[in-house]
Amino acid sequence: MKVLVTGGLGFIGSHTVVELQNEGFEVVVVDDLSNSSEDVLKGIEKITGKQPVFEKIDLREKKDVQNFFKKHEDVTGVIHFAASKAVGESVENPLLYYENNISSLVYLLQGLQQKTEASFIFSSSCTVYGQAEKMPITEDAPVQAAMSPYGNTKQIGEEIINDTAKVTNISAILLRYFNPVGAHPSAEIGELPLGVPQNLVPFITQTGVGLRQELSVFGNDYPTPDGTAVRDYIHVVDLAKAHVIALQRLLNKKNLAKVETFNLGTGKGSSVLEVIHSFEKVSGKKLPYKMMPRREGDITEAYANTDKANNVLGWKAELSLDEAMASAWKWEQKVRNK
Ligand code: NAD
Ligand code: WQD
């Protein structure tokens, strides 16, 4: 079975390509390399013994997407990762985000609706819940007014898929990721943020290797046990495996709803200080950090109720925060010592 993975050279996409190939899927990757590099193909090959087919395409180019579907007629399954994902940048340049994240999605769905049957998996985000009222967050918690254009593209994306699935042959699964972290345990692939990392874990590992002086902890006056904000950090390898299971579910579908939504998290909340302590434990290094005011737009806490993913999808996160931090640290050291 041939499957298209858009954004397949990015952080989550590359780990998913590995798991798909391990399960015997034939993978075609589409990526425009705007936030990744072709070297990732070699990393995937080192782990799985095989490179996926790679097409360098910018999914904003409608003609190129149409030509892709003509060339790869047998592609009826798509896992759609490709998107711009920096929250702050989306506030500065909303149209870049609306164009990239929305037009790509529309062109892909247009390509798929020509098929007799098609499966679509969408990278959504826990950001759609905003600051949810109840923890842990279930999938039926209300979607709240988006806090950024980036977050809005995920909400609009979900709506586009819901509307389209109703009237086409496309069945879809929306996966709402909590906070993906870590790297493949081989350290052949991992996260490679451009410039100064905005996310906690890459900032920590870059501080660990001496690339950054110290970590700023954004806020220690939150109403949480230690005062720092709480998130659900999920190992990227666990996350990647969920995509394979979701794809298999769509392919074996027997009277499934046209669109299903699942939270992907561990179900456990960890504070910023707990993440720092986990890093210190697995690396044996003391992390320099200072307390700073809250970051604008941040929420207090978010962690997933994973019952639906566990019981309906049949997937459960297996790796711990320590394992995630150890893999992120191994990857960071390898990248910097090249
Ligand atoms: P990433 O930036 O590492 O990967 C995205 C890939 O898509 C990159 O390789 C990039 O080059 C490619 N891409 C972007 N625009 C493209 C275009 N127009 N045409 C072709 N390729 C294009 O990001 P990631 O962390 O792997 O995230 C993957 C998906 O998961 C995104 O949709 C993101 O919004 C979503 N998500 C990520 C997180 C997170 O914290 N990493 C959390 C929730 C949801
Ligand atoms: C985690 C915690 C920070 C950096 C973002 C997006 C969200 C989703 C995942 C895609 C927070 C604190 C961080 C630092 C810190 N992406 N922190 N010092 O904010 O939960 O979510 O990524 O969908 O949409 O908003 O993740 O890793 O940025 O922050 O103290 O230098 O770490 O304040 O409490 P976040 P994050």
Short mmCIF file of C-alpha atoms and ligand atoms in Angstrom, two decimals:
data_model
loop_
_atom_site.label_atom_id
_atom_site.label_comp_id
_atom_site.label_asym_id
_atom_site.label_seq_id
_atom_site.Cartn_x
_atom_site.Cartn_y
_atom_site.Cartn_z
CA MET A 1 0.00 0.00 0.00
CA LYS A 2 1.38 3.35 -1.09
CA VAL A 3 0.88 6.37 1.17
CA LEU A 4 1.68 10.05 0.71
CA VAL A 5 3.30 11.74 3.68
CA THR A 6 3.35 15.53 3.25
CA GLY A 7 5.97 17.29 5.35
CA GLY A 8 7.60 13.87 5.66
CA LEU A 9 11.10 15.29 6.16
CA GLY A 10 10.01 17.41 9.13
CA PHE A 11 10.14 16.51 12.80
CA ILE A 12 6.99 14.40 13.27
CA GLY A 13 6.73 13.43 9.60
CA SER A 14 10.19 11.81 9.43
CA HIS A 15 9.51 9.69 12.52
CA THR A 16 6.20 8.62 11.00
CA VAL A 17 7.87 7.64 7.71
CA VAL A 18 10.15 5.36 9.73
CA GLU A 19 7.23 3.65 11.47
CA LEU A 20 5.28 3.32 8.20
CA GLN A 21 8.25 1.71 6.44
CA ASN A 22 8.79 -0.59 9.43
CA GLU A 23 5.19 -1.75 8.96
CA GLY A 24 5.73 -2.41 5.25
CA PHE A 25 4.03 0.66 3.77
CA GLU A 26 5.44 2.14 0.58
CA VAL A 27 5.95 5.84 1.30
CA VAL A 28 6.08 8.85 -0.99
CA VAL A 29 7.22 12.01 0.77
CA VAL A 30 6.27 15.47 -0.45
CA ASP A 31 8.17 18.33 1.17
CA ASP A 32 9.35 21.74 -0.02
CA LEU A 33 12.30 21.71 2.43
CA SER A 34 11.15 25.06 3.88
CA ASN A 35 11.75 23.68 7.38
CA SER A 36 13.78 20.52 6.75
CA SER A 37 16.59 19.14 4.65
CA GLU A 38 17.15 16.30 2.20
CA ASP A 39 19.69 14.79 4.65
CA VAL A 40 16.72 13.47 6.61
CA LEU A 41 16.26 10.90 3.83
CA LYS A 42 19.64 9.42 4.75
CA GLY A 43 18.67 9.27 8.42
CA ILE A 44 15.48 7.41 7.52
CA GLU A 45 17.49 5.01 5.36
CA LYS A 46 19.96 4.33 8.19
CA ILE A 47 17.11 3.32 10.48
CA THR A 48 14.88 1.39 8.08
CA GLY A 49 17.30 0.33 5.33
CA LYS A 50 15.18 2.16 2.78
CA GLN A 51 14.65 5.67 1.46
CA PRO A 52 11.10 6.74 0.70
CA VAL A 53 10.36 8.17 -2.75
CA PHE A 54 10.84 11.93 -2.43
CA GLU A 55 9.09 14.65 -4.46
CA LYS A 56 10.16 18.22 -3.75
CA ILE A 57 6.88 20.07 -4.15
CA ASP A 58 5.48 23.23 -2.59
CA LEU A 59 1.89 22.28 -1.82
CA ARG A 60 0.78 25.87 -2.35
CA GLU A 61 1.30 25.23 -6.06
CA LYS A 62 -2.05 23.81 -7.14
CA LYS A 63 -0.79 22.59 -10.53
CA ASP A 64 2.06 20.69 -8.88
CA VAL A 65 -0.35 18.99 -6.49
CA GLN A 66 -2.59 18.00 -9.42
CA ASN A 67 0.42 16.64 -11.31
CA PHE A 68 1.49 14.70 -8.23
CA PHE A 69 -1.85 12.86 -8.13
CA LYS A 70 -1.63 12.15 -11.89
CA LYS A 71 1.86 10.72 -11.50
CA HIS A 72 1.06 8.70 -8.37
CA GLU A 73 -2.40 7.45 -9.33
CA ASP A 74 -2.31 4.67 -6.74
CA VAL A 75 -2.01 7.07 -3.78
CA THR A 76 -5.32 7.03 -1.91
CA GLY A 77 -3.98 7.52 1.60
CA VAL A 78 -2.48 10.80 2.82
CA ILE A 79 -0.94 11.79 6.14
CA HIS A 80 -0.77 15.56 6.04
CA PHE A 81 1.94 17.11 8.22
CA ALA A 82 3.12 19.92 5.94
CA ALA A 83 2.36 23.28 7.52
CA SER A 84 3.99 26.32 9.04
CA LYS A 85 3.93 25.98 12.83
CA ALA A 86 5.52 28.94 14.63
CA VAL A 87 2.84 30.63 16.72
CA GLY A 88 4.65 34.00 17.04
CA GLU A 89 5.47 34.17 13.33
CA SER A 90 1.81 33.51 12.54
CA VAL A 91 0.85 36.62 14.53
CA GLU A 92 3.43 38.67 12.59
CA ASN A 93 2.50 37.24 9.20
CA PRO A 94 -1.00 35.76 9.29
CA LEU A 95 -1.43 35.54 5.53
CA LEU A 96 1.65 33.34 5.20
CA TYR A 97 -0.02 30.93 7.62
CA TYR A 98 -3.47 31.09 6.07
CA GLU A 99 -1.99 30.58 2.61
CA ASN A 100 0.36 27.75 3.51
CA ASN A 101 -1.79 25.81 5.95
CA ILE A 102 -5.13 26.24 4.24
CA SER A 103 -4.41 26.21 0.50
CA SER A 104 -2.23 23.09 0.77
CA LEU A 105 -5.02 21.29 2.57
CA VAL A 106 -7.63 22.29 0.01
CA TYR A 107 -5.50 21.19 -2.95
CA LEU A 108 -4.77 17.82 -1.36
CA LEU A 109 -8.45 17.18 -0.63
CA GLN A 110 -9.33 18.20 -4.20
CA GLY A 111 -6.84 15.61 -5.45
CA LEU A 112 -8.27 12.92 -3.18
CA GLN A 113 -11.91 13.53 -4.00
CA GLN A 114 -11.23 12.25 -7.52
CA LYS A 115 -10.56 8.78 -6.08
CA THR A 116 -13.19 6.11 -5.47
CA GLU A 117 -12.11 5.89 -1.87
CA ALA A 118 -9.57 7.88 0.12
CA SER A 119 -8.12 8.17 3.62
CA PHE A 120 -6.82 11.37 5.16
CA ILE A 121 -5.00 11.97 8.43
CA PHE A 122 -4.62 15.54 9.64
CA SER A 123 -2.08 16.98 12.11
CA SER A 124 -4.22 19.01 14.45
CA SER A 125 -3.24 20.37 17.83
CA CYS A 126 -4.37 20.67 21.43
CA THR A 127 -4.19 24.41 20.76
CA VAL A 128 -7.80 24.12 19.50
CA TYR A 129 -8.94 23.70 23.14
CA GLY A 130 -7.28 26.94 24.32
CA GLN A 131 -7.29 26.94 28.12
CA ALA A 132 -9.77 24.12 28.64
CA GLU A 133 -11.93 24.32 31.74
CA LYS A 134 -11.47 20.70 32.81
CA MET A 135 -8.34 18.60 33.03
CA PRO A 136 -7.59 16.13 31.56
CA ILE A 137 -9.02 17.33 28.24
CA THR A 138 -11.45 15.08 26.38
CA GLU A 139 -12.13 15.33 22.66
CA ASP A 140 -15.58 16.79 23.28
CA ALA A 141 -14.21 19.78 25.20
CA PRO A 142 -15.28 22.90 23.33
CA VAL A 143 -13.03 24.34 20.65
CA GLN A 144 -12.28 27.87 21.82
CA ALA A 145 -11.62 31.09 19.91
CA ALA A 146 -8.12 30.64 18.48
CA MET A 147 -5.32 32.50 20.23
CA SER A 148 -3.22 32.87 17.06
CA PRO A 149 -3.56 32.64 13.28
CA TYR A 150 -1.59 29.37 13.51
CA GLY A 151 -4.14 27.94 15.96
CA ASN A 152 -6.92 29.22 13.74
CA THR A 153 -5.52 27.32 10.74
CA LYS A 154 -5.88 24.09 12.75
CA GLN A 155 -9.50 24.89 13.64
CA ILE A 156 -10.35 25.90 10.07
CA GLY A 157 -8.49 22.84 8.78
CA GLU A 158 -10.63 20.56 10.94
CA GLU A 159 -13.79 22.28 9.66
CA ILE A 160 -12.72 21.99 6.03
CA ILE A 161 -12.14 18.27 6.51
CA ASN A 162 -15.46 17.77 8.32
CA ASP A 163 -17.39 19.58 5.58
CA THR A 164 -15.57 17.75 2.79
CA ALA A 165 -15.85 14.26 4.27
CA LYS A 166 -19.65 14.63 4.51
CA VAL A 167 -20.03 14.90 0.74
CA THR A 168 -17.09 12.94 -0.65
CA ASN A 169 -15.51 9.52 -0.56
CA ILE A 170 -12.88 10.80 1.87
CA SER A 171 -12.71 9.38 5.41
CA ALA A 172 -10.52 11.23 7.84
CA ILE A 173 -8.92 11.10 11.25
CA LEU A 174 -8.02 14.32 13.02
CA LEU A 175 -5.16 13.86 15.47
CA ARG A 176 -4.82 16.52 18.13
CA TYR A 177 -1.23 16.38 19.34
CA PHE A 178 -0.29 17.67 22.75
CA ASN A 179 3.44 18.59 23.04
CA PRO A 180 5.60 16.36 20.82
CA VAL A 181 9.22 16.06 22.03
CA GLY A 182 12.24 13.76 21.78
CA ALA A 183 13.91 12.09 18.84
CA HIS A 184 14.44 8.64 17.38
CA PRO A 185 16.54 6.60 19.89
CA SER A 186 19.11 5.98 17.14
CA ALA A 187 19.70 9.78 16.94
CA GLU A 188 19.56 9.48 13.15
CA ILE A 189 16.55 11.84 12.98
CA GLY A 190 15.17 14.47 15.35
CA GLU A 191 13.95 18.04 15.66
CA LEU A 192 15.94 20.78 13.94
CA PRO A 193 14.48 24.20 14.72
CA LEU A 194 15.69 27.12 12.63
CA GLY A 195 17.16 29.95 14.70
CA VAL A 196 16.32 30.41 18.37
CA PRO A 197 13.94 27.65 19.48
CA GLN A 198 10.54 28.83 20.70
CA ASN A 199 9.67 25.46 22.23
CA LEU A 200 10.86 24.32 25.62
CA VAL A 201 12.70 21.07 24.90
CA PRO A 202 14.92 22.20 22.01
CA PHE A 203 15.77 25.32 24.03
CA ILE A 204 16.81 23.12 26.94
CA THR A 205 18.98 20.80 24.84
CA GLN A 206 20.60 23.75 23.04
CA THR A 207 21.38 25.27 26.42
CA GLY A 208 22.78 21.92 27.49
CA VAL A 209 25.29 21.91 24.61
CA GLY A 210 26.23 25.52 25.30
CA LEU A 211 24.54 27.08 22.28
CA ARG A 212 22.30 29.18 24.57
CA GLN A 213 23.41 30.74 27.83
CA GLU A 214 20.40 29.96 29.97
CA LEU A 215 16.78 28.99 29.78
CA SER A 216 14.13 31.54 30.66
CA VAL A 217 11.31 29.86 32.56
CA PHE A 218 8.22 31.78 31.50
CA GLY A 219 6.21 32.22 34.67
CA ASN A 220 6.44 30.71 38.16
CA ASP A 221 3.22 32.20 39.48
CA TYR A 222 0.78 29.85 37.78
CA PRO A 223 -1.81 28.08 39.94
CA THR A 224 0.04 24.75 39.55
CA PRO A 225 1.88 22.65 42.18
CA ASP A 226 5.29 24.30 41.57
CA GLY A 227 4.05 27.52 39.95
CA THR A 228 5.30 26.70 36.44
CA ALA A 229 3.01 25.84 33.53
CA VAL A 230 1.95 22.26 32.86
CA ARG A 231 1.87 20.43 29.51
CA ASP A 232 1.55 16.88 28.21
CA TYR A 233 4.90 16.04 26.60
CA ILE A 234 4.62 13.08 24.25
CA HIS A 235 7.56 11.18 22.76
CA VAL A 236 7.62 11.67 18.99
CA VAL A 237 8.11 7.93 18.40
CA ASP A 238 4.88 7.15 20.28
CA LEU A 239 3.17 9.88 18.30
CA ALA A 240 4.48 8.49 15.00
CA LYS A 241 3.16 5.01 15.83
CA ALA A 242 -0.32 6.43 16.38
CA HIS A 243 -0.36 7.58 12.75
CA VAL A 244 0.29 4.06 11.47
CA ILE A 245 -2.54 2.72 13.63
CA ALA A 246 -4.86 5.52 12.46
CA LEU A 247 -4.04 4.78 8.83
CA GLN A 248 -4.67 1.06 9.32
CA ARG A 249 -7.99 1.93 10.93
CA LEU A 250 -9.04 4.02 7.94
CA LEU A 251 -7.92 1.36 5.47
CA ASN A 252 -9.78 -1.45 7.28
CA LYS A 253 -12.81 0.72 7.87
CA LYS A 254 -16.05 -0.99 8.59
CA ASN A 255 -18.85 1.52 9.10
CA LEU A 256 -16.57 4.05 10.75
CA ALA A 257 -17.71 7.61 11.17
CA LYS A 258 -16.50 9.70 8.23
CA VAL A 259 -14.37 11.79 10.55
CA GLU A 260 -12.96 10.78 13.91
CA THR A 261 -10.95 12.90 16.32
CA PHE A 262 -8.37 11.65 18.80
CA ASN A 263 -6.18 13.32 21.41
CA LEU A 264 -2.59 12.14 21.27
CA GLY A 265 -0.84 12.68 24.56
CA THR A 266 0.41 10.66 27.51
CA GLY A 267 -2.38 11.73 29.83
CA LYS A 268 0.18 13.05 32.30
CA GLY A 269 0.92 16.71 32.88
CA SER A 270 4.50 17.84 33.57
CA SER A 271 5.58 21.29 34.73
CA VAL A 272 8.44 23.26 33.19
CA LEU A 273 10.51 22.53 36.32
CA GLU A 274 9.80 18.81 36.00
CA VAL A 275 11.02 18.88 32.40
CA ILE A 276 14.20 20.67 33.51
CA HIS A 277 14.75 18.09 36.27
CA SER A 278 14.22 15.23 33.84
CA PHE A 279 16.83 16.76 31.52
CA GLU A 280 19.28 17.15 34.41
CA LYS A 281 18.72 13.55 35.47
CA VAL A 282 19.27 11.96 32.05
CA SER A 283 22.12 14.24 30.97
CA GLY A 284 23.94 14.49 34.30
CA LYS A 285 24.24 18.24 33.62
CA LYS A 286 23.00 21.17 35.63
CA LEU A 287 20.81 23.39 33.47
CA PRO A 288 21.24 27.15 33.93
CA TYR A 289 17.83 28.83 34.10
CA LYS A 290 16.16 31.95 35.44
CA MET A 291 12.59 32.76 36.33
CA MET A 292 10.95 35.27 33.98
CA PRO A 293 7.44 36.69 33.61
CA ARG A 294 4.78 34.65 31.84
CA ARG A 295 4.96 34.48 28.05
CA GLU A 296 2.05 36.26 26.36
CA GLY A 297 -0.62 33.92 25.09
CA ASP A 298 0.50 30.96 27.22
CA ILE A 299 -2.05 28.87 29.05
CA THR A 300 -1.70 27.46 32.56
CA GLU A 301 -2.12 23.78 31.85
CA ALA A 302 -3.08 21.27 29.18
CA TYR A 303 -2.98 17.51 29.37
CA ALA A 304 -4.95 14.91 27.53
CA ASN A 305 -7.60 12.46 28.49
CA THR A 306 -6.39 9.59 26.30
CA ASP A 307 -9.26 7.14 26.89
CA LYS A 308 -10.58 7.48 23.34
CA ALA A 309 -7.17 6.93 21.73
CA ASN A 310 -6.52 4.00 24.10
CA ASN A 311 -9.88 2.28 23.73
CA VAL A 312 -11.10 3.16 20.24
CA LEU A 313 -7.87 3.65 18.31
CA GLY A 314 -6.06 0.99 20.33
CA TRP A 315 -2.98 3.14 20.90
CA LYS A 316 -1.22 4.14 24.08
CA ALA A 317 1.90 6.23 24.70
CA GLU A 318 4.56 3.92 26.10
CA LEU A 319 7.66 6.06 26.51
CA SER A 320 8.37 8.25 29.53
CA LEU A 321 9.39 11.88 29.80
CA ASP A 322 12.89 10.71 30.84
CA GLU A 323 13.14 8.58 27.68
CA ALA A 324 11.99 11.53 25.58
CA MET A 325 14.52 13.88 27.19
CA ALA A 326 17.33 11.32 26.86
CA SER A 327 16.61 10.89 23.14
CA ALA A 328 16.37 14.66 22.58
CA TRP A 329 19.71 15.09 24.37
CA LYS A 330 21.42 12.31 22.37
CA TRP A 331 20.17 13.90 19.14
CA GLU A 332 21.27 17.42 20.11
CA GLN A 333 24.78 16.21 20.96
CA LYS A 334 25.05 14.33 17.69
CA VAL A 335 23.91 17.33 15.62
CA ARG A 336 26.35 19.70 17.31
CA ASN A 337 29.32 17.33 17.14
CA LYS A 338 29.01 16.68 13.41
P1 NAD B 1 8.08 20.61 10.84
O1 NAD B 1 8.19 22.03 10.46
O2 NAD B 1 9.26 19.93 11.41
O3 NAD B 1 7.57 19.75 9.59
C1 NAD B 1 6.73 20.28 8.60
C2 NAD B 1 7.32 19.94 7.25
O4 NAD B 1 6.45 20.45 6.22
C3 NAD B 1 8.69 20.57 7.01
O5 NAD B 1 9.59 19.57 6.56
C4 NAD B 1 8.45 21.63 5.94
O6 NAD B 1 9.57 21.78 5.08
C5 NAD B 1 7.24 21.06 5.23
N1 NAD B 1 6.37 22.07 4.58
C6 NAD B 1 5.89 23.23 5.11
N2 NAD B 1 5.16 23.88 4.19
C7 NAD B 1 5.17 23.13 3.06
C8 NAD B 1 4.59 23.28 1.77
N3 NAD B 1 3.89 24.36 1.42
N4 NAD B 1 4.79 22.30 0.85
C9 NAD B 1 5.52 21.21 1.18
N5 NAD B 1 6.10 21.01 2.37
C10 NAD B 1 5.92 21.97 3.30
O7 NAD B 1 6.83 20.50 11.84
P2 NAD B 1 6.39 19.30 12.79
O8 NAD B 1 6.70 19.68 14.18
O9 NAD B 1 6.86 18.01 12.26
O10 NAD B 1 4.81 19.41 12.63
C11 NAD B 1 4.10 18.63 11.71
C12 NAD B 1 2.63 18.98 11.78
O11 NAD B 1 2.15 18.76 13.10
C13 NAD B 1 2.30 20.42 11.44
O12 NAD B 1 1.08 20.44 10.73
C14 NAD B 1 2.14 21.08 12.79
O13 NAD B 1 1.29 22.19 12.73
C15 NAD B 1 1.49 19.94 13.57
N6 NAD B 1 1.70 20.05 15.02
C16 NAD B 1 2.98 20.17 15.51
C17 NAD B 1 3.19 20.29 16.88
C18 NAD B 1 4.57 20.49 17.43
O14 NAD B 1 4.69 20.97 18.55
N7 NAD B 1 5.63 20.12 16.72
C19 NAD B 1 2.09 20.25 17.75
C20 NAD B 1 0.81 20.11 17.22
C21 NAD B 1 0.61 20.01 15.84
C1 WQD B 2 5.93 24.68 26.82
C2 WQD B 2 6.05 25.35 28.19
C3 WQD B 2 6.26 27.75 28.06
C4 WQD B 2 10.14 27.95 26.14
C5 WQD B 2 3.36 25.34 21.44
C6 WQD B 2 2.27 25.86 20.55
C7 WQD B 2 1.21 24.82 20.36
C8 WQD B 2 1.80 23.48 19.92
C9 WQD B 2 2.98 23.08 20.72
C10 WQD B 2 1.56 23.22 17.55
C11 WQD B 2 5.23 26.64 28.28
C12 WQD B 2 7.51 27.13 28.65
C13 WQD B 2 8.97 27.48 26.72
C14 WQD B 2 11.10 28.60 26.96
C15 WQD B 2 9.68 28.25 28.87
N1 WQD B 2 2.26 23.52 18.57
N2 WQD B 2 8.75 27.63 28.05
N3 WQD B 2 10.83 28.71 28.30
O1 WQD B 2 3.50 26.73 24.34
O2 WQD B 2 2.67 24.44 25.06
O3 WQD B 2 2.77 24.98 22.69
O4 WQD B 2 3.90 24.17 20.86
O5 WQD B 2 0.40 23.01 17.42
O6 WQD B 2 0.30 25.31 19.44
O7 WQD B 2 1.70 27.01 21.13
O8 WQD B 2 4.88 24.63 23.93
O9 WQD B 2 7.29 24.14 24.09
O10 WQD B 2 6.57 26.50 23.52
O11 WQD B 2 6.19 25.64 25.82
O12 WQD B 2 9.48 28.38 30.07
O13 WQD B 2 12.14 29.05 26.50
O14 WQD B 2 7.42 25.76 28.38
O15 WQD B 2 5.95 28.95 28.69
O16 WQD B 2 4.72 26.72 29.58
P1 WQD B 2 3.42 25.29 24.09
P2 WQD B 2 6.32 25.23 24.25
#
